[in-house]
Coordinates of C-alpha atoms in Angstrom, one line a residue:
X2 CA -9.0 84.9 72.5
X3 CA -6.1 87.2 71.8
X4 CA -3.7 84.7 73.4
X5 CA -4.5 82.0 70.8
X6 CA -4.4 84.3 67.9
X7 CA -0.9 85.2 68.8
X8 CA 0.3 81.6 69.0
X9 CA -1.0 80.5 65.6
X10 CA 1.5 82.5 63.5
X11 CA 4.3 81.2 65.6
X12 CA 3.3 77.6 65.0
X13 CA 3.0 78.2 61.3
X14 CA 6.4 79.7 61.2
X15 CA 7.9 76.7 63.0
X16 CA 6.3 74.3 60.5
X17 CA 7.7 76.2 57.6
X18 CA 11.2 76.0 58.9
X19 CA 11.3 72.0 59.3
X20 CA 13.8 70.4 56.7
X21 CA 12.4 68.0 54.0
X22 CA 13.3 64.1 54.0
X23 CA 14.1 62.2 50.7
X24 CA 13.0 58.5 50.8
X25 CA 13.6 57.7 47.0
X26 CA 15.2 54.2 46.4
X27 CA 17.9 53.9 43.7
X28 CA 20.6 51.5 42.5
X29 CA 23.6 52.2 40.3
X30 CA 26.8 50.3 39.3
X31 CA 30.0 51.1 37.5
X32 CA 31.4 50.0 35.3
X33 CA 28.7 48.1 33.4
X34 CA 31.2 46.4 31.1
X35 CA 34.4 44.6 32.1
X36 CA 37.1 43.1 29.9
X37 CA 39.4 40.2 31.1
X38 CA 42.6 39.0 29.6
X39 CA 42.6 35.3 28.4
X40 CA 44.8 34.2 31.4
X41 CA 46.2 35.6 34.6
X42 CA 43.7 38.4 34.9
X43 CA 43.4 40.1 38.3
X44 CA 40.0 40.6 40.1
X45 CA 38.1 43.6 39.1
X46 CA 35.6 45.6 41.2
X47 CA 32.2 46.8 40.3
X48 CA 31.2 49.8 42.5
X49 CA 27.6 49.5 43.6
X50 CA 25.7 52.5 45.0
X51 CA 22.4 51.7 46.7
X52 CA 20.1 54.4 48.1
X53 CA 17.3 53.4 50.5
X54 CA 17.4 49.8 49.3
X55 CA 19.4 46.6 49.9
X56 CA 21.0 44.9 46.9
X57 CA 22.2 41.5 45.7
X58 CA 23.5 39.8 42.5
X59 CA 23.0 36.6 40.4
X60 CA 25.3 34.9 37.9
X61 CA 23.7 32.7 35.1
X62 CA 24.8 29.1 35.1
X63 CA 26.7 29.5 31.8
X64 CA 28.6 32.5 33.1
X65 CA 29.2 30.9 36.5
X66 CA 31.3 28.2 34.8
X67 CA 34.1 30.7 34.4
X68 CA 33.2 33.8 36.5
X69 CA 33.6 34.0 40.3
X70 CA 31.9 37.0 42.1
X71 CA 32.1 38.0 45.7
X72 CA 30.1 40.8 47.5
X73 CA 32.3 43.3 49.3
X74 CA 31.8 46.7 51.0
X75 CA 30.9 49.2 48.3
X76 CA 30.6 46.7 45.5
X77 CA 31.3 43.4 43.9
X78 CA 34.7 41.7 43.2
X79 CA 34.7 39.7 40.0
X80 CA 37.4 37.2 38.9
X81 CA 37.6 35.3 35.5
X82 CA 39.1 31.8 35.3
X83 CA 41.8 31.3 32.6
X84 CA 40.2 30.8 29.2
X85 CA 41.5 27.5 27.8
X86 CA 39.9 28.1 24.4
X87 CA 41.0 30.0 21.4
X88 CA 37.6 31.6 21.3
X89 CA 36.6 34.6 23.4
X90 CA 33.6 34.4 25.7
X91 CA 30.9 36.7 27.0
X92 CA 28.8 36.5 30.2
X93 CA 26.7 38.6 32.5
X94 CA 26.1 39.4 36.1
X95 CA 22.7 40.9 37.3
X96 CA 22.6 43.3 40.2
X97 CA 19.2 43.9 41.6
X98 CA 17.3 45.6 44.5
X99 CA 16.0 43.2 47.2
X100 CA 12.2 43.3 47.8
X101 CA 11.7 46.3 45.5
X102 CA 10.5 45.6 42.0
X103 CA 10.3 49.4 41.2
X104 CA 14.1 49.8 41.2
X105 CA 15.4 48.6 37.8
X106 CA 18.0 45.8 37.8
X107 CA 21.5 46.4 36.3
X108 CA 23.2 44.0 33.9
X109 CA 27.0 43.9 33.9
X110 CA 28.6 42.5 30.7
X111 CA 31.7 40.5 31.1
X112 CA 34.1 39.7 28.2
X113 CA 37.2 37.6 28.1
X114 CA 39.6 37.3 25.2
X115 CA 40.4 34.1 23.5
X116 CA 43.6 32.3 24.3
X117 CA 46.0 32.3 21.4
X118 CA 48.1 29.6 23.1
X119 CA 45.2 27.4 24.2
X120 CA 45.9 23.7 24.3
X121 CA 43.7 21.1 22.6
X122 CA 40.9 20.3 25.0
X123 CA 39.4 16.8 25.1
X124 CA 38.4 14.0 27.4
X125 CA 39.3 10.3 27.1
X126 CA 37.0 7.7 28.8
X127 CA 38.0 4.1 29.3
X128 CA 36.1 1.8 28.8
X129 CA 33.6 3.4 26.3
X130 CA 31.0 0.7 27.0
X131 CA 29.9 -1.4 29.9
X132 CA 27.8 -4.6 30.0
X133 CA 26.0 -5.7 33.2
X134 CA 24.2 -8.9 34.1
X135 CA 20.4 -8.6 34.4
X136 CA 20.3 -9.2 38.1
X137 CA 22.8 -8.6 41.0
X138 CA 25.3 -6.9 38.8
X139 CA 28.4 -5.5 40.5
X140 CA 29.3 -1.7 40.0
X141 CA 31.8 -0.9 37.3
X142 CA 34.3 2.0 37.1
X143 CA 35.1 4.3 34.2
X144 CA 38.3 6.3 34.1
X145 CA 38.2 9.9 32.7
X146 CA 41.4 11.5 31.5
X147 CA 41.3 15.2 30.5
X148 CA 44.0 16.6 28.1
X149 CA 44.9 19.3 30.6
X150 CA 44.5 19.2 34.4
X151 CA 42.4 22.3 34.5
X152 CA 39.7 20.7 32.3
X153 CA 37.0 19.6 34.6
X154 CA 34.1 17.3 33.8
X155 CA 30.8 15.9 35.1
X156 CA 29.0 12.6 34.3
X157 CA 25.2 11.8 34.3
X158 CA 22.9 9.1 32.9
X159 CA 21.0 10.4 29.8
X160 CA 17.2 10.7 29.6
X161 CA 15.2 7.6 30.7
X162 CA 18.4 5.7 31.5
X163 CA 18.6 7.8 34.7
X164 CA 15.8 5.7 36.1
X165 CA 18.0 2.6 36.3
X166 CA 21.6 3.8 36.0
X167 CA 23.3 5.5 38.9
X168 CA 26.6 7.5 38.4
X169 CA 28.9 8.4 41.3
X170 CA 31.8 10.7 40.5
X171 CA 35.2 10.1 42.0
X172 CA 38.8 11.4 41.6
X173 CA 39.4 10.9 37.9
X174 CA 36.8 8.2 37.7
X175 CA 33.1 7.6 38.1
X176 CA 31.3 4.4 39.3
X177 CA 28.3 3.0 37.4
X178 CA 25.6 0.9 39.1
X179 CA 22.5 -0.5 37.6
X180 CA 19.2 -1.7 39.1
X181 CA 18.0 -5.3 38.4
X182 CA 16.3 -5.6 35.0
X183 CA 12.7 -6.6 35.5
X184 CA 12.3 -7.7 31.9
X185 CA 13.7 -10.6 29.9
X186 CA 14.9 -8.4 27.1
X187 CA 18.2 -6.4 27.3
X188 CA 18.1 -2.7 27.7
X189 CA 20.6 0.1 26.7
X190 CA 21.3 3.6 28.0
X191 CA 24.1 6.2 27.8
X192 CA 26.1 8.2 30.3
X193 CA 27.2 11.6 29.0
X194 CA 30.6 12.9 30.2
X195 CA 30.5 16.7 29.8
X196 CA 33.7 18.8 29.9
X197 CA 33.7 22.2 31.6
X198 CA 34.9 23.9 28.4
X199 CA 32.3 24.1 25.7
X200 CA 35.0 23.7 23.0
X201 CA 35.8 20.2 24.3
X202 CA 33.6 17.4 22.9
X203 CA 31.4 15.5 25.3
X204 CA 31.9 11.7 25.5
X205 CA 29.3 9.0 25.8
X206 CA 29.6 5.7 27.6
X207 CA 27.2 3.0 26.4
X208 CA 25.6 0.9 29.1
X209 CA 24.1 -2.5 28.2
X210 CA 22.2 -4.6 30.7
X211 CA 21.1 -8.2 29.8
X212 CA 17.6 -9.3 30.5
X213 CA 16.7 -11.1 33.7
X214 CA 17.4 -14.8 33.5
X215 CA 14.2 -16.9 33.6
X216 CA 14.8 -20.6 34.3
X217 CA 13.7 -22.9 31.4
X218 CA 10.3 -24.4 31.8
X219 CA 7.7 -26.4 29.7
X220 CA 4.0 -26.2 29.9
X221 CA 1.6 -28.2 27.7
X222 CA -2.2 -27.9 27.8
X223 CA -4.3 -30.0 27.9
X224 CA -2.5 -33.1 29.1
X225 CA -5.6 -35.3 29.2
X226 CA -5.4 -38.6 27.3
X227 CA -6.3 -38.4 23.7
X228 CA -8.7 -41.0 22.3
X229 CA -10.1 -41.5 18.8
X230 CA -12.5 -43.8 17.2
X231 CA -11.1 -46.1 14.5
X232 CA -12.2 -43.8 11.7
X233 CA -11.7 -40.5 13.4
X234 CA -8.9 -38.4 11.9
X235 CA -9.8 -35.1 13.5
X236 CA -7.0 -33.1 15.0
X237 CA -6.4 -32.4 18.7
X238 CA -4.6 -29.2 19.5
X239 CA -1.9 -28.9 22.3
X240 CA -0.7 -25.5 23.4
X241 CA 3.1 -25.7 24.1
X242 CA 4.9 -23.0 26.0
X243 CA 8.6 -23.4 26.3
X244 CA 10.5 -20.7 28.2
X245 CA 14.3 -20.3 27.5
X246 CA 14.4 -23.7 25.8
X247 CA 13.4 -25.5 22.6
X248 CA 10.9 -28.2 22.5
X249 CA 10.5 -31.3 20.3
X250 CA 7.7 -33.9 20.1
X251 CA 7.7 -37.6 19.2
X252 CA 5.1 -40.4 19.2
X253 CA 6.0 -43.8 20.7
X254 CA 4.2 -47.0 21.4
X255 CA 3.7 -48.7 24.7
X256 CA 7.3 -50.0 24.6
X257 CA 8.7 -46.6 23.9
X258 CA 9.5 -47.4 20.3
X259 CA 8.7 -44.8 17.6
X260 CA 5.3 -45.3 16.0
X261 CA 3.9 -43.8 12.9
X262 CA 0.1 -44.1 13.5
X263 CA 0.2 -40.8 15.4
X264 CA 0.8 -37.7 13.2
X265 CA 2.5 -34.7 15.0
X266 CA 2.6 -31.3 13.3
X267 CA 3.9 -28.2 15.1
X268 CA 2.6 -24.9 13.9
X269 CA 4.9 -22.4 12.3
X270 CA 5.4 -20.4 15.5
X271 CA 6.2 -23.5 17.6
X272 CA 3.4 -22.7 20.1
X273 CA 0.9 -25.4 19.1
X274 CA 1.2 -29.1 18.3
X275 CA -1.5 -30.6 16.1
X276 CA -2.1 -34.3 16.8
X277 CA -4.2 -36.8 15.0
X278 CA -4.2 -40.4 13.8
X279 CA -2.2 -40.6 10.5
X280 CA -4.7 -43.1 9.1
X281 CA -7.9 -44.7 10.2
X282 CA -7.4 -48.0 12.1
X283 CA -8.3 -50.8 9.7
X284 CA -7.2 -53.6 12.1
X285 CA -9.2 -55.6 14.5
X286 CA -7.0 -54.4 17.4
X287 CA -7.0 -51.1 19.2
X288 CA -3.7 -49.2 19.2
X289 CA -2.2 -47.0 21.8
X290 CA 0.9 -45.0 22.6
X291 CA 2.3 -41.7 24.0
X292 CA 3.1 -38.3 22.8
X293 CA 6.3 -37.1 24.4
X294 CA 7.2 -33.5 24.5
X295 CA 10.6 -32.6 25.8
X296 CA 13.1 -29.7 25.8
X297 CA 16.8 -29.2 25.5
X298 CA 17.2 -28.4 29.2
X299 CA 18.1 -31.2 31.6
X300 CA 16.3 -29.5 34.5
X301 CA 12.9 -29.7 32.8
X302 CA 10.8 -32.9 32.9
X303 CA 9.2 -34.2 29.7
X304 CA 5.5 -34.1 29.3
X305 CA 3.9 -37.5 28.4
X306 CA 0.3 -37.7 27.0
X307 CA -1.4 -41.0 26.4
X308 CA -3.1 -41.6 23.0
X309 CA -5.3 -44.4 21.8
X310 CA -7.6 -45.4 18.9
X311 CA -10.2 -48.0 18.9
X312 CA -10.2 -51.2 16.8
X313 CA -11.9 -51.1 13.4
X314 CA -15.1 -53.2 13.0
X315 CA -14.6 -56.4 11.1
X316 CA -16.2 -54.8 7.9
X317 CA -18.7 -52.4 6.6
X318 CA -20.1 -54.5 3.9
X319 CA -23.4 -56.2 4.7
X320 CA -23.0 -58.9 2.1
X321 CA -21.7 -62.4 2.5
X322 CA -21.6 -63.3 -1.2
X323 CA -20.8 -61.8 -4.6
X324 CA -23.1 -59.2 -6.1
X325 CA -24.4 -59.0 -9.7
X326 CA -25.1 -55.4 -10.4
X327 CA -27.2 -56.4 -13.5
X328 CA -29.9 -57.7 -11.2
X329 CA -30.4 -54.4 -9.3
X330 CA -32.3 -52.5 -12.0
X331 CA -29.9 -49.6 -12.5
X332 CA -31.7 -47.4 -15.2
X333 CA -30.4 -43.8 -15.0
X334 CA -27.3 -41.8 -14.0
X335 CA -26.2 -38.3 -13.2
X336 CA -22.8 -36.7 -12.8
X337 CA -21.3 -33.6 -11.3
X338 CA -18.1 -32.1 -12.7
X339 CA -15.8 -29.6 -11.0
X340 CA -14.2 -27.2 -11.7
X341 CA -15.9 -25.2 -14.4
X342 CA -13.9 -22.0 -14.8
X343 CA -10.4 -21.7 -16.3
X344 CA -9.1 -19.5 -13.5
X345 CA -9.6 -22.6 -11.2
X346 CA -6.6 -24.2 -12.9
X347 CA -4.2 -23.2 -10.1
X348 CA -6.3 -25.0 -7.5
X349 CA -7.6 -27.9 -9.5
X350 CA -5.2 -29.2 -12.2
X351 CA -7.4 -32.3 -12.6
X352 CA -11.2 -32.9 -13.0
X353 CA -13.3 -34.9 -10.6
X354 CA -16.5 -36.5 -11.8
X355 CA -19.0 -37.5 -9.1
X356 CA -21.1 -40.2 -10.7
X357 CA -24.3 -41.8 -9.3
X358 CA -25.9 -44.7 -11.1
X359 CA -29.4 -45.3 -9.8
X360 CA -32.5 -47.5 -10.0
X361 CA -35.9 -46.2 -11.0
X362 CA -37.1 -45.7 -7.4
X363 CA -34.4 -43.2 -6.5
X364 CA -34.7 -39.5 -7.3
X365 CA -32.4 -36.5 -6.8
X366 CA -33.7 -33.6 -4.7
X367 CA -32.0 -30.4 -5.8
X368 CA -33.3 -28.5 -2.8
X369 CA -31.4 -30.8 -0.4
X370 CA -28.7 -32.1 -2.7
X371 CA -29.6 -35.6 -1.6
X372 CA -31.2 -38.7 -3.1
X373 CA -34.8 -39.6 -2.0
X374 CA -36.8 -42.7 -2.6
X375 CA -36.3 -46.4 -2.4
X376 CA -33.9 -48.4 -4.6
X377 CA -30.2 -48.9 -5.4
X378 CA -27.4 -46.4 -5.7
X379 CA -23.8 -46.8 -6.9
X380 CA -21.7 -43.7 -6.1
X381 CA -18.1 -43.0 -7.0
X382 CA -15.7 -40.3 -8.1
X383 CA -13.4 -40.7 -11.1
X384 CA -10.3 -38.5 -11.6
X385 CA -9.3 -37.4 -15.0
X386 CA -7.0 -34.8 -16.5
X387 CA -8.6 -31.4 -16.4
X388 CA -11.4 -31.2 -19.0
X389 CA -12.8 -28.2 -20.7
X390 CA -15.7 -27.8 -23.2
X391 CA -14.9 -29.4 -26.5
X392 CA -15.7 -28.0 -29.9
X393 CA -19.3 -29.4 -29.6
X394 CA -19.7 -27.5 -26.3
X395 CA -19.7 -30.8 -24.3
X396 CA -17.6 -32.2 -21.5
X397 CA -16.5 -35.8 -22.3
X398 CA -15.3 -38.5 -19.9
X399 CA -12.1 -40.1 -21.4
X400 CA -12.3 -43.8 -22.3
X401 CA -10.2 -46.1 -20.3
X402 CA -9.7 -48.3 -17.3
X403 CA -10.1 -46.5 -13.9
X404 CA -8.4 -48.2 -11.0
X405 CA -9.9 -48.1 -7.5
X406 CA -7.5 -47.2 -4.7
X407 CA -6.8 -44.9 -1.8
X408 CA -6.4 -41.2 -2.1
X409 CA -2.9 -39.7 -2.2
X410 CA -1.5 -37.1 0.1
X411 CA -1.6 -33.6 -1.4
X412 CA 1.9 -32.3 -2.3
X413 CA 1.5 -29.1 -0.4
X414 CA 0.0 -30.9 2.7
X415 CA 1.0 -34.5 3.3
X416 CA -1.8 -34.8 5.9
X417 CA -4.5 -33.9 3.3
X418 CA -5.6 -37.2 1.7
X419 CA -7.5 -35.5 -1.0
X420 CA -5.8 -36.1 -4.4
X421 CA -5.3 -38.9 -6.8
X422 CA -3.9 -39.5 -10.2
X423 CA -6.0 -39.4 -13.4
X424 CA -7.7 -42.7 -14.3
X425 CA -8.2 -43.6 -10.7
X426 CA -11.3 -43.8 -8.4
X427 CA -11.2 -43.2 -4.7
X428 CA -12.0 -46.3 -2.7
X429 CA -14.9 -46.3 -0.3
X430 CA -14.2 -45.3 3.3
X431 CA -16.3 -44.5 6.4
X432 CA -15.6 -41.2 8.2
X433 CA -16.7 -39.6 11.4
X434 CA -18.3 -36.6 9.5
X435 CA -22.0 -36.1 10.2
X436 CA -22.6 -34.6 6.8
X437 CA -20.6 -37.0 4.7
X438 CA -19.9 -40.2 6.5
X439 CA -19.6 -42.3 3.3
X440 CA -16.9 -41.1 1.0
X441 CA -15.5 -42.6 -2.1
X442 CA -16.9 -45.7 -3.9
X443 CA -20.0 -47.2 -2.3
X444 CA -23.0 -49.4 -3.2
X445 CA -26.1 -48.6 -1.0
X446 CA -29.7 -49.7 -0.8
X447 CA -32.0 -46.8 0.0
X448 CA -35.3 -46.9 1.9
X449 CA -37.1 -43.6 1.7
X450 CA -33.8 -41.9 1.3
X451 CA -32.3 -43.5 4.3
X452 CA -28.9 -45.4 4.1
X453 CA -29.8 -48.1 6.7
X454 CA -30.0 -51.0 4.3
X455 CA -27.5 -53.1 2.5
X456 CA -24.2 -51.4 1.7
X457 CA -20.7 -52.2 0.6
X458 CA -17.5 -50.0 0.4
X459 CA -15.6 -50.7 -2.8
X460 CA -12.0 -51.2 -1.9
X461 CA -10.3 -52.5 -5.1
X462 CA -11.1 -53.2 -8.7
X463 CA -11.5 -51.6 -12.1
X464 CA -14.2 -49.6 -13.9
X465 CA -13.8 -49.6 -17.7
X466 CA -15.6 -46.6 -19.3
X467 CA -16.4 -46.5 -23.0
X468 CA -18.1 -43.6 -24.7
X469 CA -20.8 -44.7 -27.1
X470 CA -20.6 -43.3 -30.6
X471 CA -24.3 -42.6 -31.0
X472 CA -24.6 -39.8 -28.4
X473 CA -22.6 -37.2 -26.5
X474 CA -23.9 -38.5 -23.1
X475 CA -24.1 -42.2 -23.8
X476 CA -21.5 -44.4 -22.0
X477 CA -20.8 -48.0 -21.0
X478 CA -19.5 -48.9 -17.6
X479 CA -18.0 -52.3 -16.9
X480 CA -17.5 -53.0 -13.2
X481 CA -15.1 -55.6 -11.7
X482 CA -14.9 -54.7 -8.0
X483 CA -14.2 -56.0 -4.6
X484 CA -15.7 -54.8 -1.3
X485 CA -14.1 -55.0 2.2
X486 CA -15.4 -58.6 2.7
X487 CA -13.7 -59.7 -0.5
X488 CA -17.0 -60.0 -2.3
X489 CA -16.8 -59.5 -6.0
X490 CA -19.2 -56.9 -7.4
X491 CA -19.6 -57.1 -11.1
X492 CA -21.9 -56.0 -13.8
X493 CA -22.5 -53.4 -16.6
X494 CA -24.4 -50.2 -16.9
X495 CA -25.0 -48.7 -20.3
X496 CA -27.0 -45.5 -20.9
X497 CA -27.1 -41.8 -20.8
X498 CA -25.5 -39.8 -18.0
X499 CA -26.9 -36.4 -17.1
X500 CA -24.1 -33.9 -16.6
X501 CA -24.1 -31.0 -14.1
X502 CA -21.2 -28.6 -14.0
X503 CA -21.1 -26.7 -10.7
X504 CA -24.8 -27.4 -10.3
X505 CA -25.7 -26.3 -13.8
X506 CA -27.1 -28.9 -16.2
X507 CA -25.1 -29.3 -19.4
X508 CA -26.4 -28.9 -22.0
X509 CA -28.8 -26.4 -20.4

């Protein structure tokens, strides 16, 4: 026991005499600010003292454009390029400990004086714009000339243009290549030539690439033959697609000569062709021809579509002799007048009177707008100047001779056979309309409202209308007419005419 007690003080004394070890990491640098002359400045050294840590440095991109730094024993050697600008400039170098975030980094401030004798700095690019074909375009070269040899530059496509423009820098030039343009429309981009000195202005080269060339073509749908009944004036619609060319259309007969029985009307966008017979076929022979659509490109074939219209029946009249209207028992009449309102004047500068003269057995059904019963009906439309209420609050049909004839084309739409001059009556015609197959001037015999009896379209003639002095609604009608079988239809009706204006009875 005594032996161990003696050794303990000795061991404690030995431990107390062991020297201490300092493991603290630190980093310092001097100087922290360096001044450079505008030109010809020598390299300067930054002394770096690192204790228990390795160190490194970094130069920001903006500073690296004119500062060169090199790590050497005991510090950092720093060199400034000649300042070609009248303005001074400032930069920084950062010295930091490697893998030790606890040691603060050191910032070194670098200043360089402006150059009082600095030359003008600028770049010249030639050419300032380039144009490429849409496909298979060869590369083109741009020459860059700096005002001084020491002025460096770089070139790069700007923004989205970098996706299709490639720039390859050379010695005093750069070469521009473009990818094939996948679109038909042209595209534009820019290449920015940036000088190494901020005081010099950057230059832009405009790059234009044409759209890809699509060969001309013509497509028409449908191309099936077009066929109309003799009285069918309905339009057929052809969709026309012309690519990189302009199309035109014409109608020809079987011999290739121009024909006018087919009406062709392109739409305002030249994407559709409206086709229909110009008139109903009134002849006993069918007619045929072709619609030819062609373009102004020799490599594209024309499109030829057959068209035909059946022959007209010999006649619509069921009579083989003249007709005396006085024997048919006409006893009452009604009329409809449009328009009623003054603001309709823009659309309807005239007045149209729909007149029906009827025998006792025929009645008007207001629920259906049709005539029921069995008897005789004489229906026609007379055209007058626009009529308004007179001082006695009545509408009056002007006296005079009204001539039967065809409708005239509307001024704003030559294909719309819907107008006529005052003191005329639209002649009778058969249409393909399910709702109104008999339009214009017709005589018809009705059987229980059906129009399957005797009938005659009035084609020519005169109706003389005379207002009687002893009443606001009393008129005399003298008829001297001809149907489509050249039968004369004559007679007189004298009596009151019920007036309805837009469906309202006048006087109410």
